[in-house]
Tab-separated table of N, CA and C and ligand atoms in Angstrom:
chain	number	residue	atom	x	y	z
A	13	MET	N	10.308	-70.127	-144.750
A	13	MET	CA	9.540	-70.197	-143.386
A	13	MET	C	8.991	-68.765	-143.116
A	14	LYS	N	9.742	-67.898	-143.457
A	14	LYS	CA	9.295	-66.586	-143.097
A	14	LYS	C	7.907	-66.268	-144.134
A	15	ARG	N	7.907	-66.887	-145.524
A	15	ARG	CA	6.636	-66.660	-146.321
A	15	ARG	C	5.701	-67.360	-145.777
A	16	PHE	N	6.037	-68.526	-145.225
A	16	PHE	CA	4.781	-69.262	-144.579
A	16	PHE	C	4.172	-68.715	-143.639
A	17	ALA	N	5.138	-67.968	-142.721
A	17	ALA	CA	4.620	-67.421	-141.481
A	17	ALA	C	3.458	-66.173	-142.070
A	18	ILE	N	3.779	-65.543	-143.152
A	18	ILE	CA	2.835	-64.507	-143.756
A	18	ILE	C	1.804	-64.825	-143.988
A	19	TRP	N	1.816	-65.899	-144.643
A	19	TRP	CA	0.640	-66.720	-145.296
A	19	TRP	C	-0.317	-67.185	-143.838
A	20	ILE	N	0.012	-67.639	-143.000
A	20	ILE	CA	-0.625	-67.807	-141.903
A	20	ILE	C	-1.276	-66.782	-141.198
A	21	LEU	N	-0.749	-65.643	-141.301
A	21	LEU	CA	-1.118	-64.171	-140.705
A	21	LEU	C	-2.083	-63.802	-141.832
A	22	LEU	N	-1.810	-63.854	-142.954
A	22	LEU	CA	-2.876	-63.182	-143.784
A	22	LEU	C	-4.458	-64.221	-143.627
A	23	PHE	N	-3.940	-65.413	-143.483
A	23	PHE	CA	-5.057	-66.074	-143.365
A	23	PHE	C	-5.993	-65.876	-142.113
A	24	GLY	N	-5.364	-65.691	-141.367
A	24	GLY	CA	-5.823	-65.447	-139.621
A	24	GLY	C	-6.736	-64.325	-139.625
A	25	LEU	N	-6.151	-62.970	-140.638
A	25	LEU	CA	-6.782	-61.669	-140.802
A	25	LEU	C	-7.907	-61.644	-141.413
A	26	SER	N	-7.951	-62.502	-142.448
A	26	SER	CA	-9.211	-62.848	-143.401
A	26	SER	C	-10.489	-62.714	-142.564
A	27	SER	N	-11.642	-62.437	-143.424
A	27	SER	CA	-12.693	-62.781	-142.831
A	27	SER	C	-12.995	-64.516	-142.588
A	28	ALA	N	-14.036	-64.629	-141.861
A	28	ALA	CA	-14.363	-66.102	-141.572
A	28	ALA	C	-14.504	-66.788	-142.499
A	29	THR	N	-15.435	-66.102	-143.625
A	29	THR	CA	-15.972	-67.063	-144.628
A	29	THR	C	-15.053	-66.653	-145.898
A	30	PHE	N	-13.760	-66.064	-145.759
A	30	PHE	CA	-13.050	-66.025	-146.979
A	30	PHE	C	-12.673	-67.405	-147.713
A	31	ALA	N	-12.592	-67.684	-148.805
A	31	ALA	CA	-12.361	-68.694	-149.480
A	31	ALA	C	-13.241	-70.273	-149.135
A	32	ALA	N	-14.393	-69.512	-148.953
A	32	ALA	CA	-15.575	-70.549	-148.908
A	32	ALA	C	-15.981	-70.935	-150.384
A	33	ILE	N	-15.689	-70.111	-151.410
A	33	ILE	CA	-15.518	-70.393	-152.785
A	33	ILE	C	-14.298	-70.415	-153.314
A	34	ASP	N	-14.181	-71.100	-153.994
A	34	ASP	CA	-12.642	-71.211	-155.005
A	34	ASP	C	-12.232	-69.826	-155.432
A	35	ALA	N	-11.003	-69.469	-155.506
A	35	ALA	CA	-10.393	-68.425	-156.286
A	35	ALA	C	-10.430	-68.741	-157.669
A	36	PRO	N	-10.614	-67.852	-158.525
A	36	PRO	CA	-10.271	-68.069	-160.020
A	36	PRO	C	-9.004	-68.282	-160.338
A	37	THR	N	-8.784	-69.068	-161.177
A	37	THR	CA	-7.789	-69.625	-161.955
A	37	THR	C	-7.333	-69.235	-163.207
A	38	GLY	N	-8.400	-68.716	-163.874
A	38	GLY	CA	-8.205	-68.261	-165.179
A	38	GLY	C	-8.539	-66.674	-165.298
A	39	ARG	N	-8.923	-65.990	-166.321
A	39	ARG	CA	-9.103	-64.602	-166.596
A	39	ARG	C	-10.419	-64.370	-165.896
A	40	VAL	N	-10.323	-63.252	-164.898
A	40	VAL	CA	-11.309	-62.960	-164.128
A	40	VAL	C	-12.347	-62.404	-164.890
A	41	VAL	N	-13.703	-62.662	-165.409
A	41	VAL	CA	-14.750	-62.178	-166.135
A	41	VAL	C	-15.683	-61.495	-165.384
A	42	LEU	N	-16.113	-61.636	-164.057
A	42	LEU	CA	-16.842	-60.943	-163.294
A	42	LEU	C	-16.348	-60.458	-161.867
A	43	THR	N	-16.565	-59.447	-161.191
A	43	THR	CA	-16.171	-58.940	-159.871
A	43	THR	C	-17.753	-58.759	-159.317
A	44	VAL	N	-17.775	-59.465	-158.287
A	44	VAL	CA	-18.978	-59.336	-157.379
A	44	VAL	C	-18.564	-58.685	-155.885
A	45	SER	N	-19.362	-57.607	-155.790
A	45	SER	CA	-19.397	-56.636	-154.273
A	45	SER	C	-20.585	-56.602	-153.586
A	46	GLY	N	-20.665	-55.737	-152.865
A	46	GLY	CA	-21.951	-55.298	-151.998
A	46	GLY	C	-22.168	-56.221	-151.175
A	47	ALA	N	-23.534	-56.716	-150.925
A	47	ALA	CA	-24.277	-57.372	-149.893
A	47	ALA	C	-23.945	-59.037	-149.899
A	48	ILE	N	-22.705	-59.474	-149.724
A	48	ILE	CA	-22.525	-60.538	-150.116
A	48	ILE	C	-21.560	-61.318	-148.626
A	49	ASP	N	-22.124	-62.507	-148.436
A	49	ASP	CA	-21.306	-63.371	-147.281
A	49	ASP	C	-20.046	-63.963	-147.350
A	50	HIS	N	-19.816	-64.306	-148.651
A	50	HIS	CA	-18.609	-64.988	-149.099
A	50	HIS	C	-17.789	-64.508	-150.243
A	51	THR	N	-16.481	-64.245	-149.975
A	51	THR	CA	-15.629	-63.744	-150.665
A	51	THR	C	-14.418	-64.442	-151.132
A	52	ASN	N	-13.494	-64.082	-152.096
A	52	ASN	CA	-12.703	-65.103	-152.506
A	52	ASN	C	-11.464	-64.147	-152.841
A	53	VAL	N	-11.144	-63.095	-152.599
A	53	VAL	CA	-10.183	-62.168	-152.649
A	53	VAL	C	-9.208	-61.679	-151.524
A	54	PRO	N	-8.486	-61.868	-151.182
A	54	PRO	CA	-7.567	-61.848	-149.859
A	54	PRO	C	-8.066	-60.323	-149.196
A	55	GLU	N	-8.178	-59.876	-148.382
A	55	GLU	CA	-8.205	-58.554	-147.692
A	55	GLU	C	-9.282	-57.806	-148.380
A	56	ARG	N	-10.106	-58.149	-149.426
A	56	ARG	CA	-11.174	-57.390	-150.203
A	56	ARG	C	-12.576	-58.008	-149.990
A	57	PRO	N	-13.408	-57.210	-150.129
A	57	PRO	CA	-14.840	-57.809	-149.755
A	57	PRO	C	-15.590	-58.090	-151.338
A	58	LEU	N	-14.738	-58.915	-152.056
A	58	LEU	CA	-15.071	-59.105	-153.054
A	58	LEU	C	-15.060	-60.750	-153.511
A	59	ALA	N	-15.950	-60.958	-154.576
A	59	ALA	CA	-15.708	-62.255	-155.185
A	59	ALA	C	-15.564	-62.214	-156.691
A	60	GLN	N	-14.555	-62.906	-156.938
A	60	GLN	CA	-14.293	-62.837	-158.307
A	60	GLN	C	-14.468	-64.335	-159.263
A	61	PHE	N	-14.734	-64.163	-160.547
A	61	PHE	CA	-15.193	-65.493	-161.200
A	61	PHE	C	-14.507	-65.380	-162.562
A	62	ASP	N	-14.033	-66.733	-162.716
A	62	ASP	CA	-13.544	-66.775	-164.325
A	62	ASP	C	-14.847	-67.543	-164.787
A	63	LEU	N	-14.621	-67.685	-166.081
A	63	LEU	CA	-15.700	-68.281	-166.801
A	63	LEU	C	-15.998	-69.824	-166.577
A	64	ALA	N	-14.862	-70.726	-166.518
A	64	ALA	CA	-15.300	-72.094	-165.768
A	64	ALA	C	-16.181	-71.781	-164.569
A	65	MET	N	-16.080	-71.048	-163.786
A	65	MET	CA	-16.603	-71.071	-162.214
A	65	MET	C	-18.177	-70.456	-162.552
A	66	LEU	N	-18.463	-69.499	-163.373
A	66	LEU	CA	-19.549	-69.361	-163.772
A	66	LEU	C	-20.330	-70.629	-164.570
A	67	LYS	N	-19.644	-71.190	-165.557
A	67	LYS	CA	-20.123	-72.361	-166.115
A	67	LYS	C	-20.639	-73.407	-165.048
A	68	GLN	N	-19.991	-73.587	-164.050
A	68	GLN	CA	-20.585	-74.479	-162.651
A	68	GLN	C	-21.840	-74.211	-162.402
A	69	LEU	N	-22.317	-73.073	-162.342
A	69	LEU	CA	-23.533	-72.722	-161.758
A	69	LEU	C	-24.446	-73.473	-162.915
A	70	PRO	N	-25.922	-73.815	-162.642
A	70	PRO	CA	-26.747	-74.485	-163.255
A	70	PRO	C	-26.881	-73.708	-164.793
A	71	ALA	N	-26.953	-74.246	-165.879
A	71	ALA	CA	-26.879	-73.587	-167.125
A	71	ALA	C	-28.534	-73.256	-167.540
A	72	HIS	N	-28.527	-72.432	-168.186
A	72	HIS	CA	-30.092	-71.908	-168.552
A	72	HIS	C	-30.123	-71.551	-170.108
A	73	GLU	N	-30.754	-72.008	-170.950
A	73	GLU	CA	-30.942	-71.359	-172.182
A	73	GLU	C	-31.837	-70.579	-172.629
A	74	ILE	N	-31.952	-69.673	-173.720
A	74	ILE	CA	-32.853	-68.734	-174.263
A	74	ILE	C	-32.559	-68.597	-175.491
A	75	THR	N	-33.579	-68.770	-176.296
A	75	THR	CA	-33.470	-68.608	-177.981
A	75	THR	C	-34.413	-67.639	-178.067
A	76	THR	N	-34.023	-66.354	-178.380
A	76	THR	CA	-34.953	-65.016	-178.825
A	76	THR	C	-34.099	-64.225	-179.747
A	77	HIS	N	-35.062	-63.122	-180.452
A	77	HIS	CA	-34.495	-62.235	-180.855
A	77	HIS	C	-34.246	-60.961	-179.779
A	78	ASN	N	-33.577	-60.282	-180.266
A	78	ASN	CA	-33.464	-58.970	-179.275
A	78	ASN	C	-33.032	-57.766	-180.312
A	79	PRO	N	-33.457	-56.448	-180.009
A	79	PRO	CA	-33.424	-55.354	-180.778
A	79	PRO	C	-32.121	-54.951	-181.247
A	80	TRP	N	-30.889	-55.555	-180.766
A	80	TRP	CA	-29.660	-54.985	-181.414
A	80	TRP	C	-29.069	-56.052	-181.922
A	81	GLU	N	-29.796	-57.111	-182.294
A	81	GLU	CA	-28.975	-58.310	-183.225
A	81	GLU	C	-29.986	-58.714	-184.039
A	82	GLU	N	-29.381	-58.960	-185.216
A	82	GLU	CA	-30.237	-59.265	-186.429
A	82	GLU	C	-30.606	-60.886	-185.995
A	83	GLY	N	-31.932	-61.484	-186.533
A	83	GLY	CA	-32.074	-62.824	-186.456
A	83	GLY	C	-32.038	-63.351	-185.021
A	84	GLU	N	-32.555	-64.749	-185.338
A	84	GLU	CA	-32.960	-65.163	-183.534
A	84	GLU	C	-31.395	-65.578	-183.240
A	85	HIS	N	-31.124	-65.654	-181.940
A	85	HIS	CA	-30.080	-66.269	-181.437
A	85	HIS	C	-30.005	-67.337	-180.291
A	86	HIS	N	-29.417	-68.167	-180.057
A	86	HIS	CA	-29.326	-69.201	-178.773
A	86	HIS	C	-28.270	-68.602	-177.908
A	87	TYR	N	-28.715	-68.228	-176.664
A	87	TYR	CA	-27.847	-68.196	-175.474
A	87	TYR	C	-27.998	-69.058	-174.420
A	88	VAL	N	-26.728	-69.205	-173.781
A	88	VAL	CA	-26.495	-69.856	-172.737
A	88	VAL	C	-25.965	-69.279	-171.727
A	89	GLY	N	-26.334	-69.306	-170.209
A	89	GLY	CA	-25.757	-68.724	-169.263
A	89	GLY	C	-26.217	-68.980	-167.810
A	90	PHE	N	-26.055	-68.174	-167.146
A	90	PHE	CA	-26.491	-68.570	-165.593
A	90	PHE	C	-27.400	-67.834	-165.005
A	91	ASN	N	-28.355	-67.982	-164.081
A	91	ASN	CA	-29.176	-67.067	-163.317
A	91	ASN	C	-28.562	-66.588	-162.090
A	92	PRO	N	-28.632	-65.061	-162.086
A	92	PRO	CA	-28.049	-64.725	-161.040
A	92	PRO	C	-28.181	-64.810	-159.481
A	93	LYS	N	-29.566	-65.265	-159.709
A	93	LYS	CA	-30.139	-66.233	-158.334
A	93	LYS	C	-29.259	-67.162	-157.816
A	94	ASP	N	-28.920	-67.924	-158.625
A	94	ASP	CA	-27.857	-69.104	-158.121
A	94	ASP	C	-26.445	-68.434	-157.615
A	95	LEU	N	-25.933	-67.414	-158.548
A	95	LEU	CA	-24.757	-66.678	-157.974
A	95	LEU	C	-24.905	-66.170	-156.697
A	96	LEU	N	-26.120	-65.569	-156.425
A	96	LEU	CA	-26.283	-64.747	-155.201
A	96	LEU	C	-26.431	-65.910	-153.992
A	97	ALA	N	-27.059	-67.039	-154.392
A	97	ALA	CA	-27.343	-68.043	-153.264
A	97	ALA	C	-25.649	-68.666	-153.268
A	98	LEU	N	-24.998	-69.085	-153.785
A	98	LEU	CA	-23.374	-69.119	-153.737
A	98	LEU	C	-22.894	-68.358	-152.852
A	99	LEU	N	-23.019	-67.183	-152.985
A	99	LEU	CA	-22.090	-66.004	-152.065
A	99	LEU	C	-23.204	-65.692	-150.875
A	100	LYS	N	-24.021	-66.768	-150.435
A	100	LYS	CA	-25.061	-66.214	-149.578
A	100	LYS	C	-25.603	-64.705	-149.186
A	101	SER	N	-26.175	-64.338	-150.413
A	101	SER	CA	-26.228	-62.867	-150.532
A	101	SER	C	-28.082	-63.162	-150.327
A	102	ARG	N	-28.694	-61.967	-149.723
A	102	ARG	CA	-29.918	-62.097	-149.343
A	102	ARG	C	-30.667	-60.585	-150.282
A	103	GLY	N	-29.769	-59.887	-151.070
A	103	GLY	CA	-30.073	-58.685	-151.804
A	103	GLY	C	-31.323	-59.184	-152.841
A	104	ASP	N	-31.875	-57.984	-153.127
A	104	ASP	CA	-33.003	-58.040	-153.994
A	104	ASP	C	-32.990	-57.090	-155.196
A	105	LEU	N	-31.782	-56.519	-155.210
A	105	LEU	CA	-31.528	-55.488	-156.350
A	105	LEU	C	-30.067	-55.571	-156.558
A	106	ILE	N	-29.707	-55.886	-158.023
A	106	ILE	CA	-28.342	-55.902	-158.351
A	106	ILE	C	-27.907	-54.484	-159.250
A	107	ARG	N	-26.634	-54.227	-159.095
A	107	ARG	CA	-26.330	-52.972	-160.061
A	107	ARG	C	-25.116	-53.630	-160.833
A	108	LEU	N	-25.441	-53.620	-162.201
A	108	LEU	CA	-24.517	-53.884	-163.172
A	108	LEU	C	-23.582	-52.829	-163.769
A	109	THR	N	-22.498	-53.126	-164.013
A	109	THR	CA	-21.656	-52.060	-164.569
A	109	THR	C	-20.383	-52.584	-165.793
A	110	ALA	N	-20.684	-52.007	-166.875
A	110	ALA	CA	-20.262	-52.473	-167.854
A	110	ALA	C	-18.944	-51.957	-168.521
A	111	PHE	N	-17.816	-52.477	-169.351
A	111	PHE	CA	-16.722	-51.948	-169.659
A	111	PHE	C	-16.586	-50.446	-169.730
A	112	ASN	N	-17.780	-50.076	-170.647
A	112	ASN	CA	-18.087	-48.406	-171.097
A	112	ASN	C	-18.625	-47.741	-170.012
A	113	GLN	N	-18.788	-48.338	-168.949
A	113	GLN	CA	-19.184	-47.641	-167.622
A	113	GLN	C	-20.565	-47.223	-167.594
A	114	TYR	N	-21.471	-47.970	-168.567
A	114	TYR	CA	-22.791	-48.022	-168.614
A	114	TYR	C	-23.297	-48.907	-167.278
A	115	ILE	N	-24.166	-48.312	-166.771
A	115	ILE	CA	-24.813	-48.973	-165.689
A	115	ILE	C	-26.167	-49.168	-165.456
A	116	THR	N	-26.354	-50.392	-165.082
A	116	THR	CA	-28.024	-50.490	-165.085
A	116	THR	C	-28.331	-51.339	-163.703
A	117	GLU	N	-29.513	-51.062	-162.923
A	117	GLU	CA	-30.042	-51.873	-162.060
A	117	GLU	C	-31.071	-52.991	-162.382
A	118	ILE	N	-31.141	-54.175	-161.691
A	118	ILE	CA	-32.014	-54.684	-162.198
A	118	ILE	C	-32.719	-55.671	-160.793
A	119	PRO	N	-33.960	-55.545	-160.512
A	119	PRO	CA	-34.732	-56.227	-159.605
A	119	PRO	C	-34.370	-57.847	-159.667
A	120	MET	N	-34.120	-58.529	-158.530
A	120	MET	CA	-33.985	-59.841	-158.514
A	120	MET	C	-35.053	-60.486	-159.042
A	121	SER	N	-36.248	-59.941	-158.753
A	121	SER	CA	-37.435	-60.542	-159.130
A	121	SER	C	-37.486	-60.767	-160.871
A	122	ASP	N	-36.891	-60.050	-161.836
A	122	ASP	CA	-36.821	-60.340	-163.177
A	122	ASP	C	-36.180	-61.776	-163.499
A	123	PHE	N	-35.240	-62.278	-162.334
A	123	PHE	CA	-34.659	-63.394	-162.629
A	123	PHE	C	-35.520	-64.532	-162.407
A	124	GLU	N	-36.646	-64.207	-161.551
A	124	GLU	CA	-37.769	-65.289	-161.363
A	124	GLU	C	-38.792	-65.175	-162.443
A	125	ASP	N	-39.334	-64.071	-162.551
A	125	ASP	CA	-40.568	-63.787	-163.173
A	125	ASP	C	-40.323	-64.220	-164.873
A	126	TRP	N	-39.012	-63.723	-165.256
A	126	TRP	CA	-38.833	-63.924	-166.741
A	126	TRP	C	-37.815	-64.973	-167.120
A	127	ASP	N	-37.164	-65.724	-166.174
A	127	ASP	CA	-36.197	-66.668	-166.482
A	127	ASP	C	-34.962	-65.922	-167.283
A	128	THR	N	-34.919	-64.689	-166.786
A	128	THR	CA	-33.939	-64.099	-167.561
A	128	THR	C	-32.249	-64.488	-167.115
A	129	ILE	N	-31.428	-64.171	-167.983
A	129	ILE	CA	-30.133	-65.184	-167.673
A	129	ILE	C	-28.902	-64.272	-168.133
A	130	ILE	N	-27.939	-64.161	-167.251
A	130	ILE	CA	-26.538	-63.596	-167.848
A	130	ILE	C	-25.882	-64.665	-168.671
A	131	ALA	N	-25.837	-64.331	-169.879
A	131	ALA	CA	-25.410	-65.167	-170.804
A	131	ALA	C	-23.803	-65.273	-171.199
A	132	TYR	N	-23.214	-66.291	-171.204
A	132	TYR	CA	-21.358	-66.527	-171.429
A	132	TYR	C	-21.473	-67.200	-172.432
A	133	GLU	N	-22.239	-67.432	-173.673
A	133	GLU	CA	-22.311	-68.221	-174.726
A	133	GLU	C	-23.441	-67.946	-176.000
A	134	MET	N	-22.948	-67.659	-176.924
A	134	MET	CA	-23.956	-67.339	-178.152
A	134	MET	C	-23.720	-68.092	-179.124
A	135	ASP	N	-24.958	-68.831	-179.696
A	135	ASP	CA	-24.935	-69.799	-180.828
A	135	ASP	C	-23.664	-70.528	-180.492
A	136	GLY	N	-23.530	-71.491	-179.515
A	136	GLY	CA	-22.498	-72.356	-179.268
A	136	GLY	C	-21.340	-71.931	-179.178
A	137	LYS	N	-20.999	-70.591	-178.789
A	137	LYS	CA	-19.460	-70.147	-178.694
A	137	LYS	C	-19.356	-69.041	-177.740
A	138	PRO	N	-18.208	-69.028	-177.060
A	138	PRO	CA	-18.075	-67.999	-175.966
A	138	PRO	C	-18.154	-66.328	-176.688
A	139	ILE	N	-18.925	-65.272	-176.146
A	139	ILE	CA	-19.119	-64.219	-176.614
A	139	ILE	C	-18.058	-63.066	-176.834
A	140	PRO	N	-17.324	-62.887	-178.010
A	140	PRO	CA	-15.889	-61.855	-177.798
A	140	PRO	C	-16.465	-60.588	-177.257
A	141	VAL	N	-15.569	-59.963	-176.801
A	141	VAL	CA	-15.936	-58.676	-176.406
A	141	VAL	C	-16.297	-57.693	-177.402
A	142	ARG	N	-15.922	-57.901	-178.565
A	142	ARG	CA	-16.202	-56.911	-179.678
A	142	ARG	C	-17.693	-57.364	-180.229
A	143	ASN	N	-18.188	-58.270	-179.621
A	143	ASN	CA	-19.611	-58.688	-180.320
A	143	ASN	C	-20.559	-58.659	-178.919
A	144	LYS	N	-20.124	-57.810	-177.742
A	144	LYS	CA	-20.717	-57.340	-176.818
A	144	LYS	C	-20.505	-58.486	-175.519
A	145	GLY	N	-19.396	-59.411	-175.756
A	145	GLY	CA	-19.253	-60.042	-174.347
A	145	GLY	C	-18.358	-59.645	-173.482
A	146	PRO	N	-17.703	-60.370	-172.718
A	146	PRO	CA	-18.124	-62.002	-172.548
A	146	PRO	C	-19.266	-62.168	-171.934
A	147	LEU	N	-20.167	-61.183	-171.023
A	147	LEU	CA	-21.364	-61.490	-170.358
A	147	LEU	C	-22.258	-60.490	-170.744
A	148	MET	N	-23.492	-60.702	-170.912
A	148	MET	CA	-24.489	-60.131	-171.421
A	148	MET	C	-26.004	-60.496	-170.409
A	149	VAL	N	-26.623	-59.538	-170.393
A	149	VAL	CA	-28.405	-59.932	-169.817
A	149	VAL	C	-29.009	-60.100	-170.598
A	150	ILE	N	-29.850	-61.342	-170.879
A	150	ILE	CA	-30.640	-61.545	-171.934
A	150	ILE	C	-32.045	-61.691	-171.118
A	151	TYR	N	-32.902	-61.196	-171.947
A	151	TYR	CA	-34.111	-61.352	-171.533
A	151	TYR	C	-34.853	-62.072	-172.763
A	152	ASN	N	-36.019	-62.684	-172.390
A	152	ASN	CA	-36.489	-63.671	-173.410
A	152	ASN	C	-37.759	-63.126	-174.279
A	153	PHE	N	-37.325	-61.863	-174.998
A	153	PHE	CA	-38.199	-60.896	-175.714
A	153	PHE	C	-39.284	-61.525	-176.491
A	154	ASP	N	-38.810	-62.846	-177.223
A	154	ASP	CA	-39.608	-63.692	-177.940
A	154	ASP	C	-40.868	-64.231	-177.142
A	155	GLN	N	-40.666	-64.581	-176.004
A	155	GLN	CA	-41.344	-65.606	-175.113
A	155	GLN	C	-42.421	-64.393	-174.565
A	156	HIS	N	-41.858	-63.254	-174.269
A	156	HIS	CA	-42.704	-62.221	-173.166
A	156	HIS	C	-42.706	-61.037	-173.880
A	157	PRO	N	-43.716	-60.831	-174.750
A	157	PRO	CA	-43.513	-59.446	-175.652
A	157	PRO	C	-43.776	-58.233	-174.786
A	158	GLU	N	-44.544	-58.328	-173.600
A	158	GLU	CA	-44.610	-57.403	-172.677
A	158	GLU	C	-43.285	-56.818	-172.212
A	159	LEU	N	-42.095	-57.558	-172.582
A	159	LEU	CA	-40.982	-56.927	-171.831
A	159	LEU	C	-40.105	-56.080	-172.921
A	160	ARG	N	-40.924	-56.140	-174.220
A	160	ARG	CA	-40.499	-54.900	-175.490
A	160	ARG	C	-40.626	-53.554	-174.984
A	161	ASN	N	-39.846	-53.096	-174.153
A	161	ASN	CA	-39.830	-51.725	-173.756
A	161	ASN	C	-38.676	-51.144	-173.148
A	162	GLU	N	-38.504	-49.825	-173.312
A	162	GLU	CA	-37.100	-49.337	-172.860
A	162	GLU	C	-36.804	-49.628	-171.661
A	163	ALA	N	-37.604	-49.937	-170.632
A	163	ALA	CA	-37.156	-50.451	-169.346
A	163	ALA	C	-36.123	-51.602	-169.456
A	164	TYR	N	-36.749	-52.802	-170.233
A	164	TYR	CA	-35.974	-53.916	-170.065
A	164	TYR	C	-34.850	-53.501	-171.239
A	165	TYR	N	-35.097	-52.848	-172.450
A	165	TYR	CA	-33.967	-52.713	-173.214
A	165	TYR	C	-32.600	-52.218	-172.366
A	166	GLY	N	-33.338	-51.307	-171.459
A	166	GLY	CA	-32.072	-50.513	-170.864
A	166	GLY	C	-31.279	-51.305	-169.814
A	167	ARG	N	-32.112	-52.394	-169.252
A	167	ARG	CA	-31.361	-53.385	-168.424
A	167	ARG	C	-30.585	-54.497	-169.191
A	168	SER	N	-30.801	-54.565	-170.547
A	168	SER	CA	-30.141	-55.748	-171.340
A	168	SER	C	-28.799	-55.067	-171.245
A	169	ILE	N	-27.921	-54.931	-170.448
A	169	ILE	CA	-26.511	-54.525	-170.569
A	169	ILE	C	-25.688	-55.721	-171.199
A	170	TRP	N	-24.832	-55.221	-171.985
A	170	TRP	CA	-23.685	-56.446	-172.290
A	170	TRP	C	-22.467	-55.647	-171.997
A	171	GLN	N	-21.335	-56.525	-172.164
A	171	GLN	CA	-19.880	-56.479	-171.779
A	171	GLN	C	-19.960	-55.986	-170.232
A	172	ILE	N	-20.596	-56.756	-169.622
A	172	ILE	CA	-20.824	-56.768	-168.093
A	172	ILE	C	-19.353	-57.067	-167.524
A	173	GLN	N	-18.996	-56.206	-166.717
A	173	GLN	CA	-17.691	-56.147	-165.856
A	173	GLN	C	-17.849	-56.415	-164.549
A	174	SER	N	-18.801	-55.844	-163.731
A	174	SER	CA	-19.090	-56.217	-162.209
A	174	SER	C	-20.642	-56.000	-162.000
A	175	LEU	N	-20.583	-56.778	-160.585
A	175	LEU	CA	-22.147	-56.748	-160.315
A	175	LEU	C	-21.714	-56.440	-158.831
A	176	LYS	N	-22.707	-55.549	-158.462
A	176	LYS	CA	-22.949	-54.768	-156.957
A	176	LYS	C	-24.219	-55.445	-156.345
A	177	VAL	N	-24.265	-56.371	-155.281
A	177	VAL	CA	-25.596	-56.615	-154.494
A	177	VAL	C	-25.844	-55.562	-153.566
A	178	MET	N	-27.073	-54.538	-153.883
A	178	MET	CA	-27.335	-53.566	-153.347
A	178	MET	C	-28.004	-54.073	-152.056
A	179	GLU	N	-27.711	-53.412	-150.772
A	179	GLU	CA	-28.250	-53.879	-149.418
A	179	GLU	C	-29.602	-53.875	-149.307
A	180	PRO	N	-30.272	-54.876	-149.010
A	180	PRO	CA	-31.559	-54.994	-149.130
A	180	PRO	C	-32.268	-54.073	-147.877
B	23	MTE	N1	-22.553	-52.189	-172.073
B	23	MTE	C1	-23.913	-51.354	-172.529
B	23	MTE	N2	-25.090	-51.761	-172.356
B	23	MTE	C2	-25.900	-51.378	-173.099
B	23	MTE	C3	-26.026	-49.960	-173.337
B	23	MTE	C4	-24.662	-49.427	-173.365
B	23	MTE	O1	-24.745	-48.087	-173.432
B	23	MTE	N3	-23.651	-50.115	-172.824
B	23	MTE	N4	-27.244	-49.111	-173.349
B	23	MTE	C5	-28.418	-49.712	-173.010
B	23	MTE	C6	-29.763	-49.465	-173.517
B	23	MTE	S1	-30.216	-47.699	-172.744
B	23	MTE	C7	-30.604	-49.712	-174.384
B	23	MTE	S2	-31.790	-49.337	-175.045
B	23	MTE	C8	-30.004	-51.077	-175.150
B	23	MTE	C9	-29.850	-50.946	-176.434
B	23	MTE	O2	-28.982	-49.991	-176.827
B	23	MTE	P1	-28.501	-49.530	-178.449
B	23	MTE	O3	-29.852	-48.868	-178.946
B	23	MTE	O4	-27.292	-48.241	-178.340
B	23	MTE	O5	-28.365	-50.665	-179.148
B	23	MTE	O6	-28.797	-51.500	-174.581
B	23	MTE	C10	-28.654	-51.152	-173.216
B	23	MTE	N5	-27.344	-51.893	-172.830
B	24	MO	MO1	-32.219	-47.442	-173.578
């Protein structure tokens, strides 16, 4: 009874939009913060995702070479536009941080202009951390040769851990 009362209290204190999205049940692979209206972590302005949740977003595929991998590879992932829509975010710039604390900022327009994705699958398999997974930004360098420069290589972050939507 006491525990039940505490849950009621916690629920009452949390923001109105808390739990508008499900909470993760599997290992958390992405933590989203910043200018988002929907959260799923009690008492914290964060939205956390396991792989199954990310796979519920519309899936997009890219087959391309890239500068740090030999040969052509097939990637499947989501478009962050759909993630931000789910979180009722109107940001136009995201900051991504990797396990090694590498940070890059990407304008949301990249995800419209170039059909860029955050990939969770490479060549039909989840991407192990030791092979730059579980999440990496993939530009279609084959289809858009104009992207083959340091600006877009630098945005091609791997081992993504968190995503912050910057205030518009
Ligand atoms: N996680 C992570 N992603 C990263 C980096 C990094 O250090 N860590 N370096 C970036 C930069 S600056 C470039 S140019 C490309 C290619 O990096 P490389 O030349 O070290 O392979 O990856 C990008 N993605
Ligand atoms: Mo770079």
